[in-house]
Structures are given as structure tokens and as C-alpha cells.
Amino acid sequence: RIPTRADALTSIVACIHSHMWTMIIAVGAFVAPVHRPTATSRHMPIVARLCTFTATTTVRSQPVDVVSMDAVHAWVVSDEAVGILFSAANRCERRSDGHYDVVTEIAFPGMIAESVNVIRVTPKSDHNLPSLYMDTLTTETRCSTGPAWVRRLLIDILDATKSTSNSSLTVEMNGNKATFVSEVALNIEMTLPRWLLIPTASLEKSGSASVQKLIDDQIATVIERFADEFMASAEQVSAK
């Protein structure tokens, strides 16, 4: 499927785990943080750090036979086709306004958070070929398990995370052969508390690499399924 913000955050969290996140959360689960007075400084203290993670990919399916361009147009904009793009989400529902509620779980040590995304899917026609463009309208983080202060911390971090994504699915024609093309670009800016002792450069490098692997693996799988299901749908129509 098209990766959501939560997918990328899950990969980033895995990197944070390797940078001692597990130990910090485990300790915090039993001892809430205590704020102690610090020495007076003439400068404002730095209370947060910004980490940026980026990844892009373009994946093409194997060419598939096309009997009718009407069949291609009908398939790309169908609910079934859109459902395939979000098939790995924990929950996905189409709203009355045509947008989609996509809910993805994010695993943390000892707790589960949910990223609730409202995603707009816009069908277009590029040079008389069908296409889909996807963008996230709103994102909300929910936590229902784990220590209260840890839940608040995670919600603050994840809700303060700014992400931009450009996802599209287009069609390339060569004679009677169609190739489905998926392009994804992700940029995530995560604000981490100063006390979380993780080297920023190391986290950005490993986090970006993890997100890149995520979208490479997911898109390669989903685009082939998208093409396979199109062929199956076309065969069913032809058999009628």
C-alpha cells in the first residue's frame, strides 16, 4: 500500500529503540520525571531538537495487457483499487465526504499508539490516462495503554511531528500494454525532547535509511498486486 505517516514513524521508532529508547521508557514506566532547578543562565535553554527524515521512490509494475482503456479508467478509480493502496492499514474506512480514515498502530515498548489519518484521494486524468493523487489532510495520535506521563510524552512528540508526503499512481501506455507507476516522497520533521540522549545526525541517517527501505519494500509489493488485481478484474469483465 501507499505508506502513511504512521508507517514511517514505526520505522523511525525502531531506530530510536536501537538508540536506547527502550531503556528510557522502561525506567520512566516506574519513575516519572522530576523537574529540578538548574543554574541560572544568561541564555534560554534548548528544550528540543529537530530531526528530519526523508525518502523517495518510484516503482513500476510489469506491463499488463489492456483490451480496453475504459477498463483501465474504471479500475484505477474503483473502491477496490483504492482499497489495495491502503490494505496494510489496521483499519481503513471511506467517509461520507469521500476521504479515507486510515488507522495504523505504532508499537512502543509496553504500549501501542494509533495514528489516525484522514487521507484525500483525488482521481485525475493526465494526457487521457487515469491517475490518483493522495495527500494527508489531518493526523491525530491516540494512546490508550501504558503510564499516563509516557502517553502524554508520545502524543506530544508525534503530534508535533510535521510530515509532508506526495503519493501518486499513474499509468504509462506502450501499445496495448499498461504499466502502473507509483511515486512516493516523504519528509518528516520530528521534535525530540532535549533529555532524550540520542545523537541527532546518527538518528537522522539511520531513520531515513529505515524509512527508505520501508517504502521500497511496500511499494514494490503493492504495485505488483495492483497490476495483478487489474488483470483479474479485466478477465472477469471479459468473461461476462
PDB file of C-alpha atoms in Angstrom:
ATOM      1  CA  ARG A   1       0.000   0.000   0.000  1.00  0.00           C
ATOM      2  CA  ILE A   2       0.980   3.648  -0.073  1.00  0.00           C
ATOM      3  CA  PRO A   3       2.887   4.149   3.172  1.00  0.00           C
ATOM      4  CA  THR A   4       1.305   6.512   5.679  1.00  0.00           C
ATOM      5  CA  ARG A   5       2.963   8.825   8.187  1.00  0.00           C
ATOM      6  CA  ALA A   6       2.482   6.101  10.810  1.00  0.00           C
ATOM      7  CA  ASP A   7       4.423   3.578   8.722  1.00  0.00           C
ATOM      8  CA  ALA A   8       7.379   5.922   8.580  1.00  0.00           C
ATOM      9  CA  LEU A   9       7.116   6.706  12.295  1.00  0.00           C
ATOM     10  CA  THR A  10       7.102   2.978  13.064  1.00  0.00           C
ATOM     11  CA  SER A  11      10.411   2.611  11.224  1.00  0.00           C
ATOM     12  CA  ILE A  12      11.842   5.660  12.974  1.00  0.00           C
ATOM     13  CA  VAL A  13      10.728   4.298  16.336  1.00  0.00           C
ATOM     14  CA  ALA A  14      12.636   1.103  15.571  1.00  0.00           C
ATOM     15  CA  CYS A  15      15.755   3.225  15.131  1.00  0.00           C
ATOM     16  CA  ILE A  16      15.051   5.066  18.365  1.00  0.00           C
ATOM     17  CA  HIS A  17      14.818   1.682  20.053  1.00  0.00           C
ATOM     18  CA  SER A  18      18.366   0.934  18.958  1.00  0.00           C
ATOM     19  CA  HIS A  19      19.469   4.266  20.436  1.00  0.00           C
ATOM     20  CA  MET A  20      18.358   3.385  23.979  1.00  0.00           C
ATOM     21  CA  TRP A  21      14.666   4.387  23.732  1.00  0.00           C
ATOM     22  CA  THR A  22      13.717   1.087  25.329  1.00  0.00           C
ATOM     23  CA  MET A  23      15.832   1.755  28.383  1.00  0.00           C
ATOM     24  CA  ILE A  24      14.438   5.270  28.827  1.00  0.00           C
ATOM     25  CA  ILE A  25      10.822   4.156  28.573  1.00  0.00           C
ATOM     26  CA  ALA A  26      11.419   1.161  30.852  1.00  0.00           C
ATOM     27  CA  VAL A  27      12.871   3.400  33.543  1.00  0.00           C
ATOM     28  CA  GLY A  28      10.179   6.022  33.041  1.00  0.00           C
ATOM     29  CA  ALA A  29       7.441   3.425  33.415  1.00  0.00           C
ATOM     30  CA  PHE A  30       8.311   3.187  37.099  1.00  0.00           C
ATOM     31  CA  VAL A  31       9.724   6.639  37.858  1.00  0.00           C
ATOM     32  CA  ALA A  32       8.051   9.747  36.468  1.00  0.00           C
ATOM     33  CA  PRO A  33      10.437  12.559  35.515  1.00  0.00           C
ATOM     34  CA  VAL A  34      11.242  15.047  38.257  1.00  0.00           C
ATOM     35  CA  HIS A  35      11.933  18.662  37.328  1.00  0.00           C
ATOM     36  CA  ARG A  36      14.848  20.038  39.324  1.00  0.00           C
ATOM     37  CA  PRO A  37      16.024  23.668  39.388  1.00  0.00           C
ATOM     38  CA  THR A  38      19.089  24.369  37.284  1.00  0.00           C
ATOM     39  CA  ALA A  39      21.732  27.019  37.489  1.00  0.00           C
ATOM     40  CA  THR A  40      20.724  30.411  36.121  1.00  0.00           C
ATOM     41  CA  SER A  41      21.943  31.061  32.604  1.00  0.00           C
ATOM     42  CA  ARG A  42      22.016  34.213  30.530  1.00  0.00           C
ATOM     43  CA  HIS A  43      20.813  32.147  27.549  1.00  0.00           C
ATOM     44  CA  MET A  44      17.471  30.440  27.014  1.00  0.00           C
ATOM     45  CA  PRO A  45      17.899  26.671  27.410  1.00  0.00           C
ATOM     46  CA  ILE A  46      17.383  24.438  24.367  1.00  0.00           C
ATOM     47  CA  VAL A  47      14.422  22.242  25.253  1.00  0.00           C
ATOM     48  CA  ALA A  48      14.003  20.337  21.996  1.00  0.00           C
ATOM     49  CA  ARG A  49      15.855  19.171  18.919  1.00  0.00           C
ATOM     50  CA  LEU A  50      14.607  18.811  15.374  1.00  0.00           C
ATOM     51  CA  CYS A  51      15.296  15.607  13.438  1.00  0.00           C
ATOM     52  CA  THR A  52      14.484  15.340   9.726  1.00  0.00           C
ATOM     53  CA  PHE A  53      13.889  12.098   7.836  1.00  0.00           C
ATOM     54  CA  THR A  54      13.440  11.863   4.050  1.00  0.00           C
ATOM     55  CA  ALA A  55      12.794   9.139   1.499  1.00  0.00           C
ATOM     56  CA  THR A  56      11.625   8.911  -2.122  1.00  0.00           C
ATOM     57  CA  THR A  57      10.916   6.097  -4.540  1.00  0.00           C
ATOM     58  CA  THR A  58       9.441   5.358  -7.965  1.00  0.00           C
ATOM     59  CA  VAL A  59       8.251   1.825  -8.731  1.00  0.00           C
ATOM     60  CA  ARG A  60       6.814   0.423 -11.961  1.00  0.00           C
ATOM     61  CA  SER A  61       4.751  -2.723 -12.347  1.00  0.00           C
ATOM     62  CA  GLN A  62       5.332  -5.321 -15.004  1.00  0.00           C
ATOM     63  CA  PRO A  63       3.477  -4.378 -18.224  1.00  0.00           C
ATOM     64  CA  VAL A  64      -0.010  -5.886 -18.426  1.00  0.00           C
ATOM     65  CA  ASP A  65      -2.259  -6.457 -21.423  1.00  0.00           C
ATOM     66  CA  VAL A  66      -5.035  -3.937 -21.962  1.00  0.00           C
ATOM     67  CA  VAL A  67      -8.080  -4.743 -24.073  1.00  0.00           C
ATOM     68  CA  SER A  68      -9.953  -1.506 -23.355  1.00  0.00           C
ATOM     69  CA  MET A  69      -8.840   1.864 -21.992  1.00  0.00           C
ATOM     70  CA  ASP A  70     -12.274   2.139 -20.402  1.00  0.00           C
ATOM     71  CA  ALA A  71     -11.327  -0.833 -18.255  1.00  0.00           C
ATOM     72  CA  VAL A  72      -8.132   0.924 -17.115  1.00  0.00           C
ATOM     73  CA  HIS A  73     -10.007   4.094 -16.199  1.00  0.00           C
ATOM     74  CA  ALA A  74     -12.707   2.155 -14.336  1.00  0.00           C
ATOM     75  CA  TRP A  75     -10.164   0.102 -12.386  1.00  0.00           C
ATOM     76  CA  VAL A  76      -7.873   2.902 -11.245  1.00  0.00           C
ATOM     77  CA  VAL A  77     -10.704   4.932  -9.681  1.00  0.00           C
ATOM     78  CA  SER A  78     -12.592   1.953  -8.228  1.00  0.00           C
ATOM     79  CA  ASP A  79     -13.019   1.445  -4.482  1.00  0.00           C
ATOM     80  CA  GLU A  80     -11.313  -1.938  -4.805  1.00  0.00           C
ATOM     81  CA  ALA A  81      -8.199  -0.405  -6.342  1.00  0.00           C
ATOM     82  CA  VAL A  82      -8.001   2.343  -3.725  1.00  0.00           C
ATOM     83  CA  GLY A  83      -8.508  -0.289  -1.023  1.00  0.00           C
ATOM     84  CA  ILE A  84      -5.414  -2.123  -2.232  1.00  0.00           C
ATOM     85  CA  LEU A  85      -3.345   1.014  -1.712  1.00  0.00           C
ATOM     86  CA  PHE A  86      -4.316   1.029   1.987  1.00  0.00           C
ATOM     87  CA  SER A  87      -4.639  -2.727   2.500  1.00  0.00           C
ATOM     88  CA  ALA A  88      -1.890  -2.985   5.142  1.00  0.00           C
ATOM     89  CA  ALA A  89      -3.508  -0.458   7.490  1.00  0.00           C
ATOM     90  CA  ASN A  90      -5.090  -1.790  10.663  1.00  0.00           C
ATOM     91  CA  ARG A  91      -8.340  -0.081   9.684  1.00  0.00           C
ATOM     92  CA  CYS A  92      -9.449   1.859   6.621  1.00  0.00           C
ATOM     93  CA  GLU A  93     -12.901   3.301   6.032  1.00  0.00           C
ATOM     94  CA  ARG A  94     -14.301   5.577   3.367  1.00  0.00           C
ATOM     95  CA  ARG A  95     -16.030   8.632   4.805  1.00  0.00           C
ATOM     96  CA  SER A  96     -19.219  10.263   3.565  1.00  0.00           C
ATOM     97  CA  ASP A  97     -17.157  13.137   2.136  1.00  0.00           C
ATOM     98  CA  GLY A  98     -15.139  10.703   0.013  1.00  0.00           C
ATOM     99  CA  HIS A  99     -11.969  10.934   2.111  1.00  0.00           C
ATOM    100  CA  TYR A 100     -10.500   7.912   3.906  1.00  0.00           C
ATOM    101  CA  ASP A 101      -9.883   7.288   7.600  1.00  0.00           C
ATOM    102  CA  VAL A 102      -6.676   5.244   7.750  1.00  0.00           C
ATOM    103  CA  VAL A 103      -5.658   3.946  11.179  1.00  0.00           C
ATOM    104  CA  THR A 104      -2.222   2.420  11.741  1.00  0.00           C
ATOM    105  CA  GLU A 105      -0.822   1.100  15.006  1.00  0.00           C
ATOM    106  CA  ILE A 106       2.641   2.199  16.178  1.00  0.00           C
ATOM    107  CA  ALA A 107       4.316  -0.212  18.591  1.00  0.00           C
ATOM    108  CA  PHE A 108       6.297   1.176  21.517  1.00  0.00           C
ATOM    109  CA  PRO A 109       7.818  -0.763  24.410  1.00  0.00           C
ATOM    110  CA  GLY A 110       4.920  -1.759  26.646  1.00  0.00           C
ATOM    111  CA  MET A 111       2.258   0.164  24.749  1.00  0.00           C
ATOM    112  CA  ILE A 112       0.522   0.743  21.429  1.00  0.00           C
ATOM    113  CA  ALA A 113      -0.205   4.128  19.877  1.00  0.00           C
ATOM    114  CA  GLU A 114      -2.550   4.734  16.960  1.00  0.00           C
ATOM    115  CA  SER A 115      -2.026   7.217  14.155  1.00  0.00           C
ATOM    116  CA  VAL A 116      -5.378   8.278  12.715  1.00  0.00           C
ATOM    117  CA  ASN A 117      -5.006   9.856   9.275  1.00  0.00           C
ATOM    118  CA  VAL A 118      -7.622  11.477   7.079  1.00  0.00           C
ATOM    119  CA  ILE A 119      -6.397  10.989   3.508  1.00  0.00           C
ATOM    120  CA  ARG A 120      -7.778  12.623   0.386  1.00  0.00           C
ATOM    121  CA  VAL A 121      -7.634  10.547  -2.795  1.00  0.00           C
ATOM    122  CA  THR A 122      -8.025  12.648  -5.931  1.00  0.00           C
ATOM    123  CA  PRO A 123      -8.615  10.959  -9.305  1.00  0.00           C
ATOM    124  CA  LYS A 124      -7.316  12.858 -12.323  1.00  0.00           C
ATOM    125  CA  SER A 125      -6.721  12.357 -15.999  1.00  0.00           C
ATOM    126  CA  ASP A 126      -3.205  13.028 -17.295  1.00  0.00           C
ATOM    127  CA  HIS A 127      -2.997  13.020 -21.100  1.00  0.00           C
ATOM    128  CA  ASN A 128      -6.240  10.992 -21.164  1.00  0.00           C
ATOM    129  CA  LEU A 129      -4.717   8.421 -18.785  1.00  0.00           C
ATOM    130  CA  PRO A 130      -6.186   7.848 -15.296  1.00  0.00           C
ATOM    131  CA  SER A 131      -4.208   8.709 -12.169  1.00  0.00           C
ATOM    132  CA  LEU A 132      -4.639   9.003  -8.412  1.00  0.00           C
ATOM    133  CA  TYR A 133      -3.049  11.562  -6.100  1.00  0.00           C
ATOM    134  CA  MET A 134      -3.050  11.098  -2.323  1.00  0.00           C
ATOM    135  CA  ASP A 135      -2.391  13.618   0.429  1.00  0.00           C
ATOM    136  CA  THR A 136      -2.924  13.583   4.185  1.00  0.00           C
ATOM    137  CA  LEU A 137      -5.359  16.220   5.452  1.00  0.00           C
ATOM    138  CA  THR A 138      -5.156  15.636   9.220  1.00  0.00           C
ATOM    139  CA  THR A 139      -3.307  13.363  11.618  1.00  0.00           C
ATOM    140  CA  GLU A 140      -4.119  12.520  15.233  1.00  0.00           C
ATOM    141  CA  THR A 141      -2.209  10.333  17.700  1.00  0.00           C
ATOM    142  CA  ARG A 142      -4.065   8.235  20.284  1.00  0.00           C
ATOM    143  CA  CYS A 143      -2.590   6.245  23.178  1.00  0.00           C
ATOM    144  CA  SER A 144      -4.752   4.133  25.486  1.00  0.00           C
ATOM    145  CA  THR A 145      -2.183   1.939  27.264  1.00  0.00           C
ATOM    146  CA  GLY A 146       0.996   2.486  29.271  1.00  0.00           C
ATOM    147  CA  PRO A 147       1.851   5.005  32.022  1.00  0.00           C
ATOM    148  CA  ALA A 148      -0.045   8.293  31.718  1.00  0.00           C
ATOM    149  CA  TRP A 149       3.051  10.513  31.541  1.00  0.00           C
ATOM    150  CA  VAL A 150       4.594   8.305  28.838  1.00  0.00           C
ATOM    151  CA  ARG A 151       1.368   8.505  26.814  1.00  0.00           C
ATOM    152  CA  ARG A 152       1.408  12.288  27.072  1.00  0.00           C
ATOM    153  CA  LEU A 153       5.075  12.395  26.031  1.00  0.00           C
ATOM    154  CA  LEU A 154       4.483  10.238  22.952  1.00  0.00           C
ATOM    155  CA  ILE A 155       1.388  12.187  21.936  1.00  0.00           C
ATOM    156  CA  ASP A 156       3.305  15.460  22.297  1.00  0.00           C
ATOM    157  CA  ILE A 157       6.215  14.157  20.179  1.00  0.00           C
ATOM    158  CA  LEU A 158       4.077  12.568  17.470  1.00  0.00           C
ATOM    159  CA  ASP A 159       1.528  15.385  17.243  1.00  0.00           C
ATOM    160  CA  ALA A 160       4.405  17.886  16.991  1.00  0.00           C
ATOM    161  CA  THR A 161       5.838  15.846  14.122  1.00  0.00           C
ATOM    162  CA  LYS A 162       5.385  17.603  10.787  1.00  0.00           C
ATOM    163  CA  SER A 163       5.223  15.454   7.714  1.00  0.00           C
ATOM    164  CA  THR A 164       4.665  16.090   4.040  1.00  0.00           C
ATOM    165  CA  SER A 165       4.003  13.338   1.550  1.00  0.00           C
ATOM    166  CA  ASN A 166       3.311  13.270  -2.140  1.00  0.00           C
ATOM    167  CA  SER A 167       1.957   9.977  -3.407  1.00  0.00           C
ATOM    168  CA  SER A 168       0.657   9.229  -6.860  1.00  0.00           C
ATOM    169  CA  LEU A 169      -0.319   6.334  -9.045  1.00  0.00           C
ATOM    170  CA  THR A 170      -0.204   6.886 -12.793  1.00  0.00           C
ATOM    171  CA  VAL A 171      -0.453   4.778 -15.939  1.00  0.00           C
ATOM    172  CA  GLU A 172       2.036   4.540 -18.817  1.00  0.00           C
ATOM    173  CA  MET A 173       0.875   3.030 -22.109  1.00  0.00           C
ATOM    174  CA  ASN A 174       3.018   1.333 -24.747  1.00  0.00           C
ATOM    175  CA  GLY A 175       0.786  -0.048 -27.459  1.00  0.00           C
ATOM    176  CA  ASN A 176      -1.708  -2.336 -25.733  1.00  0.00           C
ATOM    177  CA  LYS A 177       0.498  -2.701 -22.644  1.00  0.00           C
ATOM    178  CA  ALA A 178      -0.108  -0.712 -19.447  1.00  0.00           C
ATOM    179  CA  THR A 179       2.443  -0.086 -16.697  1.00  0.00           C
ATOM    180  CA  PHE A 180       1.289   1.205 -13.313  1.00  0.00           C
ATOM    181  CA  VAL A 181       3.708   3.687 -11.757  1.00  0.00           C
ATOM    182  CA  SER A 182       3.781   4.657  -8.079  1.00  0.00           C
ATOM    183  CA  GLU A 183       5.778   7.644  -6.861  1.00  0.00           C
ATOM    184  CA  VAL A 184       6.184   8.454  -3.165  1.00  0.00           C
ATOM    185  CA  ALA A 185       8.108  11.243  -1.451  1.00  0.00           C
ATOM    186  CA  LEU A 186       8.163  11.549   2.345  1.00  0.00           C
ATOM    187  CA  ASN A 187       9.630  14.278   4.542  1.00  0.00           C
ATOM    188  CA  ILE A 188       9.232  14.025   8.314  1.00  0.00           C
ATOM    189  CA  GLU A 189      10.330  16.583  10.905  1.00  0.00           C
ATOM    190  CA  MET A 190      10.244  15.191  14.433  1.00  0.00           C
ATOM    191  CA  THR A 191      10.831  17.313  17.530  1.00  0.00           C
ATOM    192  CA  LEU A 192      12.548  15.326  20.278  1.00  0.00           C
ATOM    193  CA  PRO A 193      12.927  16.430  23.921  1.00  0.00           C
ATOM    194  CA  ARG A 194      16.418  17.560  24.856  1.00  0.00           C
ATOM    195  CA  TRP A 195      16.762  14.963  27.602  1.00  0.00           C
ATOM    196  CA  LEU A 196      16.382  12.115  25.094  1.00  0.00           C
ATOM    197  CA  LEU A 197      20.099  11.443  24.651  1.00  0.00           C
ATOM    198  CA  ILE A 198      20.236  10.366  21.014  1.00  0.00           C
ATOM    199  CA  PRO A 199      22.803  11.739  18.534  1.00  0.00           C
ATOM    200  CA  THR A 200      20.742  13.700  16.014  1.00  0.00           C
ATOM    201  CA  ALA A 201      22.919  13.018  12.956  1.00  0.00           C
ATOM    202  CA  SER A 202      23.041   9.286  13.663  1.00  0.00           C
ATOM    203  CA  LEU A 203      19.286   9.082  14.189  1.00  0.00           C
ATOM    204  CA  GLU A 204      18.530  11.061  11.011  1.00  0.00           C
ATOM    205  CA  LYS A 205      20.804   8.811   8.956  1.00  0.00           C
ATOM    206  CA  SER A 206      19.500   5.502  10.325  1.00  0.00           C
ATOM    207  CA  GLY A 207      15.892   6.746  10.430  1.00  0.00           C
ATOM    208  CA  SER A 208      15.949   7.941   6.807  1.00  0.00           C
ATOM    209  CA  ALA A 209      17.523   4.645   5.702  1.00  0.00           C
ATOM    210  CA  SER A 210      14.831   2.708   7.561  1.00  0.00           C
ATOM    211  CA  VAL A 211      12.019   4.779   6.024  1.00  0.00           C
ATOM    212  CA  GLN A 212      13.590   4.376   2.578  1.00  0.00           C
ATOM    213  CA  LYS A 213      13.640   0.582   2.961  1.00  0.00           C
ATOM    214  CA  LEU A 214      10.049   0.676   4.163  1.00  0.00           C
ATOM    215  CA  ILE A 215       8.691   2.479   1.111  1.00  0.00           C
ATOM    216  CA  ASP A 216      10.881   0.498  -1.304  1.00  0.00           C
ATOM    217  CA  ASP A 217       9.572  -2.809   0.087  1.00  0.00           C
ATOM    218  CA  GLN A 218       5.939  -1.749   0.470  1.00  0.00           C
ATOM    219  CA  ILE A 219       5.559  -0.029  -2.884  1.00  0.00           C
ATOM    220  CA  ALA A 220       7.178  -2.893  -4.802  1.00  0.00           C
ATOM    221  CA  THR A 221       4.658  -5.296  -3.269  1.00  0.00           C
ATOM    222  CA  VAL A 222       1.582  -3.123  -3.658  1.00  0.00           C
ATOM    223  CA  ILE A 223       2.222  -2.095  -7.259  1.00  0.00           C
ATOM    224  CA  GLU A 224       2.501  -5.724  -8.385  1.00  0.00           C
ATOM    225  CA  ARG A 225      -0.692  -6.610  -6.524  1.00  0.00           C
ATOM    226  CA  PHE A 226      -2.376  -3.585  -8.098  1.00  0.00           C
ATOM    227  CA  ALA A 227      -1.438  -4.870 -11.566  1.00  0.00           C
ATOM    228  CA  ASP A 228      -2.415  -8.468 -10.761  1.00  0.00           C
ATOM    229  CA  GLU A 229      -5.826  -7.429  -9.453  1.00  0.00           C
ATOM    230  CA  PHE A 230      -6.390  -5.281 -12.542  1.00  0.00           C
ATOM    231  CA  MET A 231      -5.753  -8.289 -14.759  1.00  0.00           C
ATOM    232  CA  ALA A 232      -8.094 -10.445 -12.663  1.00  0.00           C
ATOM    233  CA  SER A 233     -10.790  -7.762 -12.837  1.00  0.00           C
ATOM    234  CA  ALA A 234     -10.394  -7.404 -16.610  1.00  0.00           C
ATOM    235  CA  GLU A 235     -10.692 -11.171 -17.080  1.00  0.00           C
ATOM    236  CA  GLN A 236     -13.905 -11.239 -15.044  1.00  0.00           C
ATOM    237  CA  VAL A 237     -15.387  -8.454 -17.169  1.00  0.00           C
ATOM    238  CA  SER A 238     -14.380 -10.237 -20.384  1.00  0.00           C
ATOM    239  CA  ALA A 239     -15.950 -13.485 -19.184  1.00  0.00           C
ATOM    240  CA  LYS A 240     -19.370 -11.871 -18.715  1.00  0.00           C
TER     241      LYS A 240
END
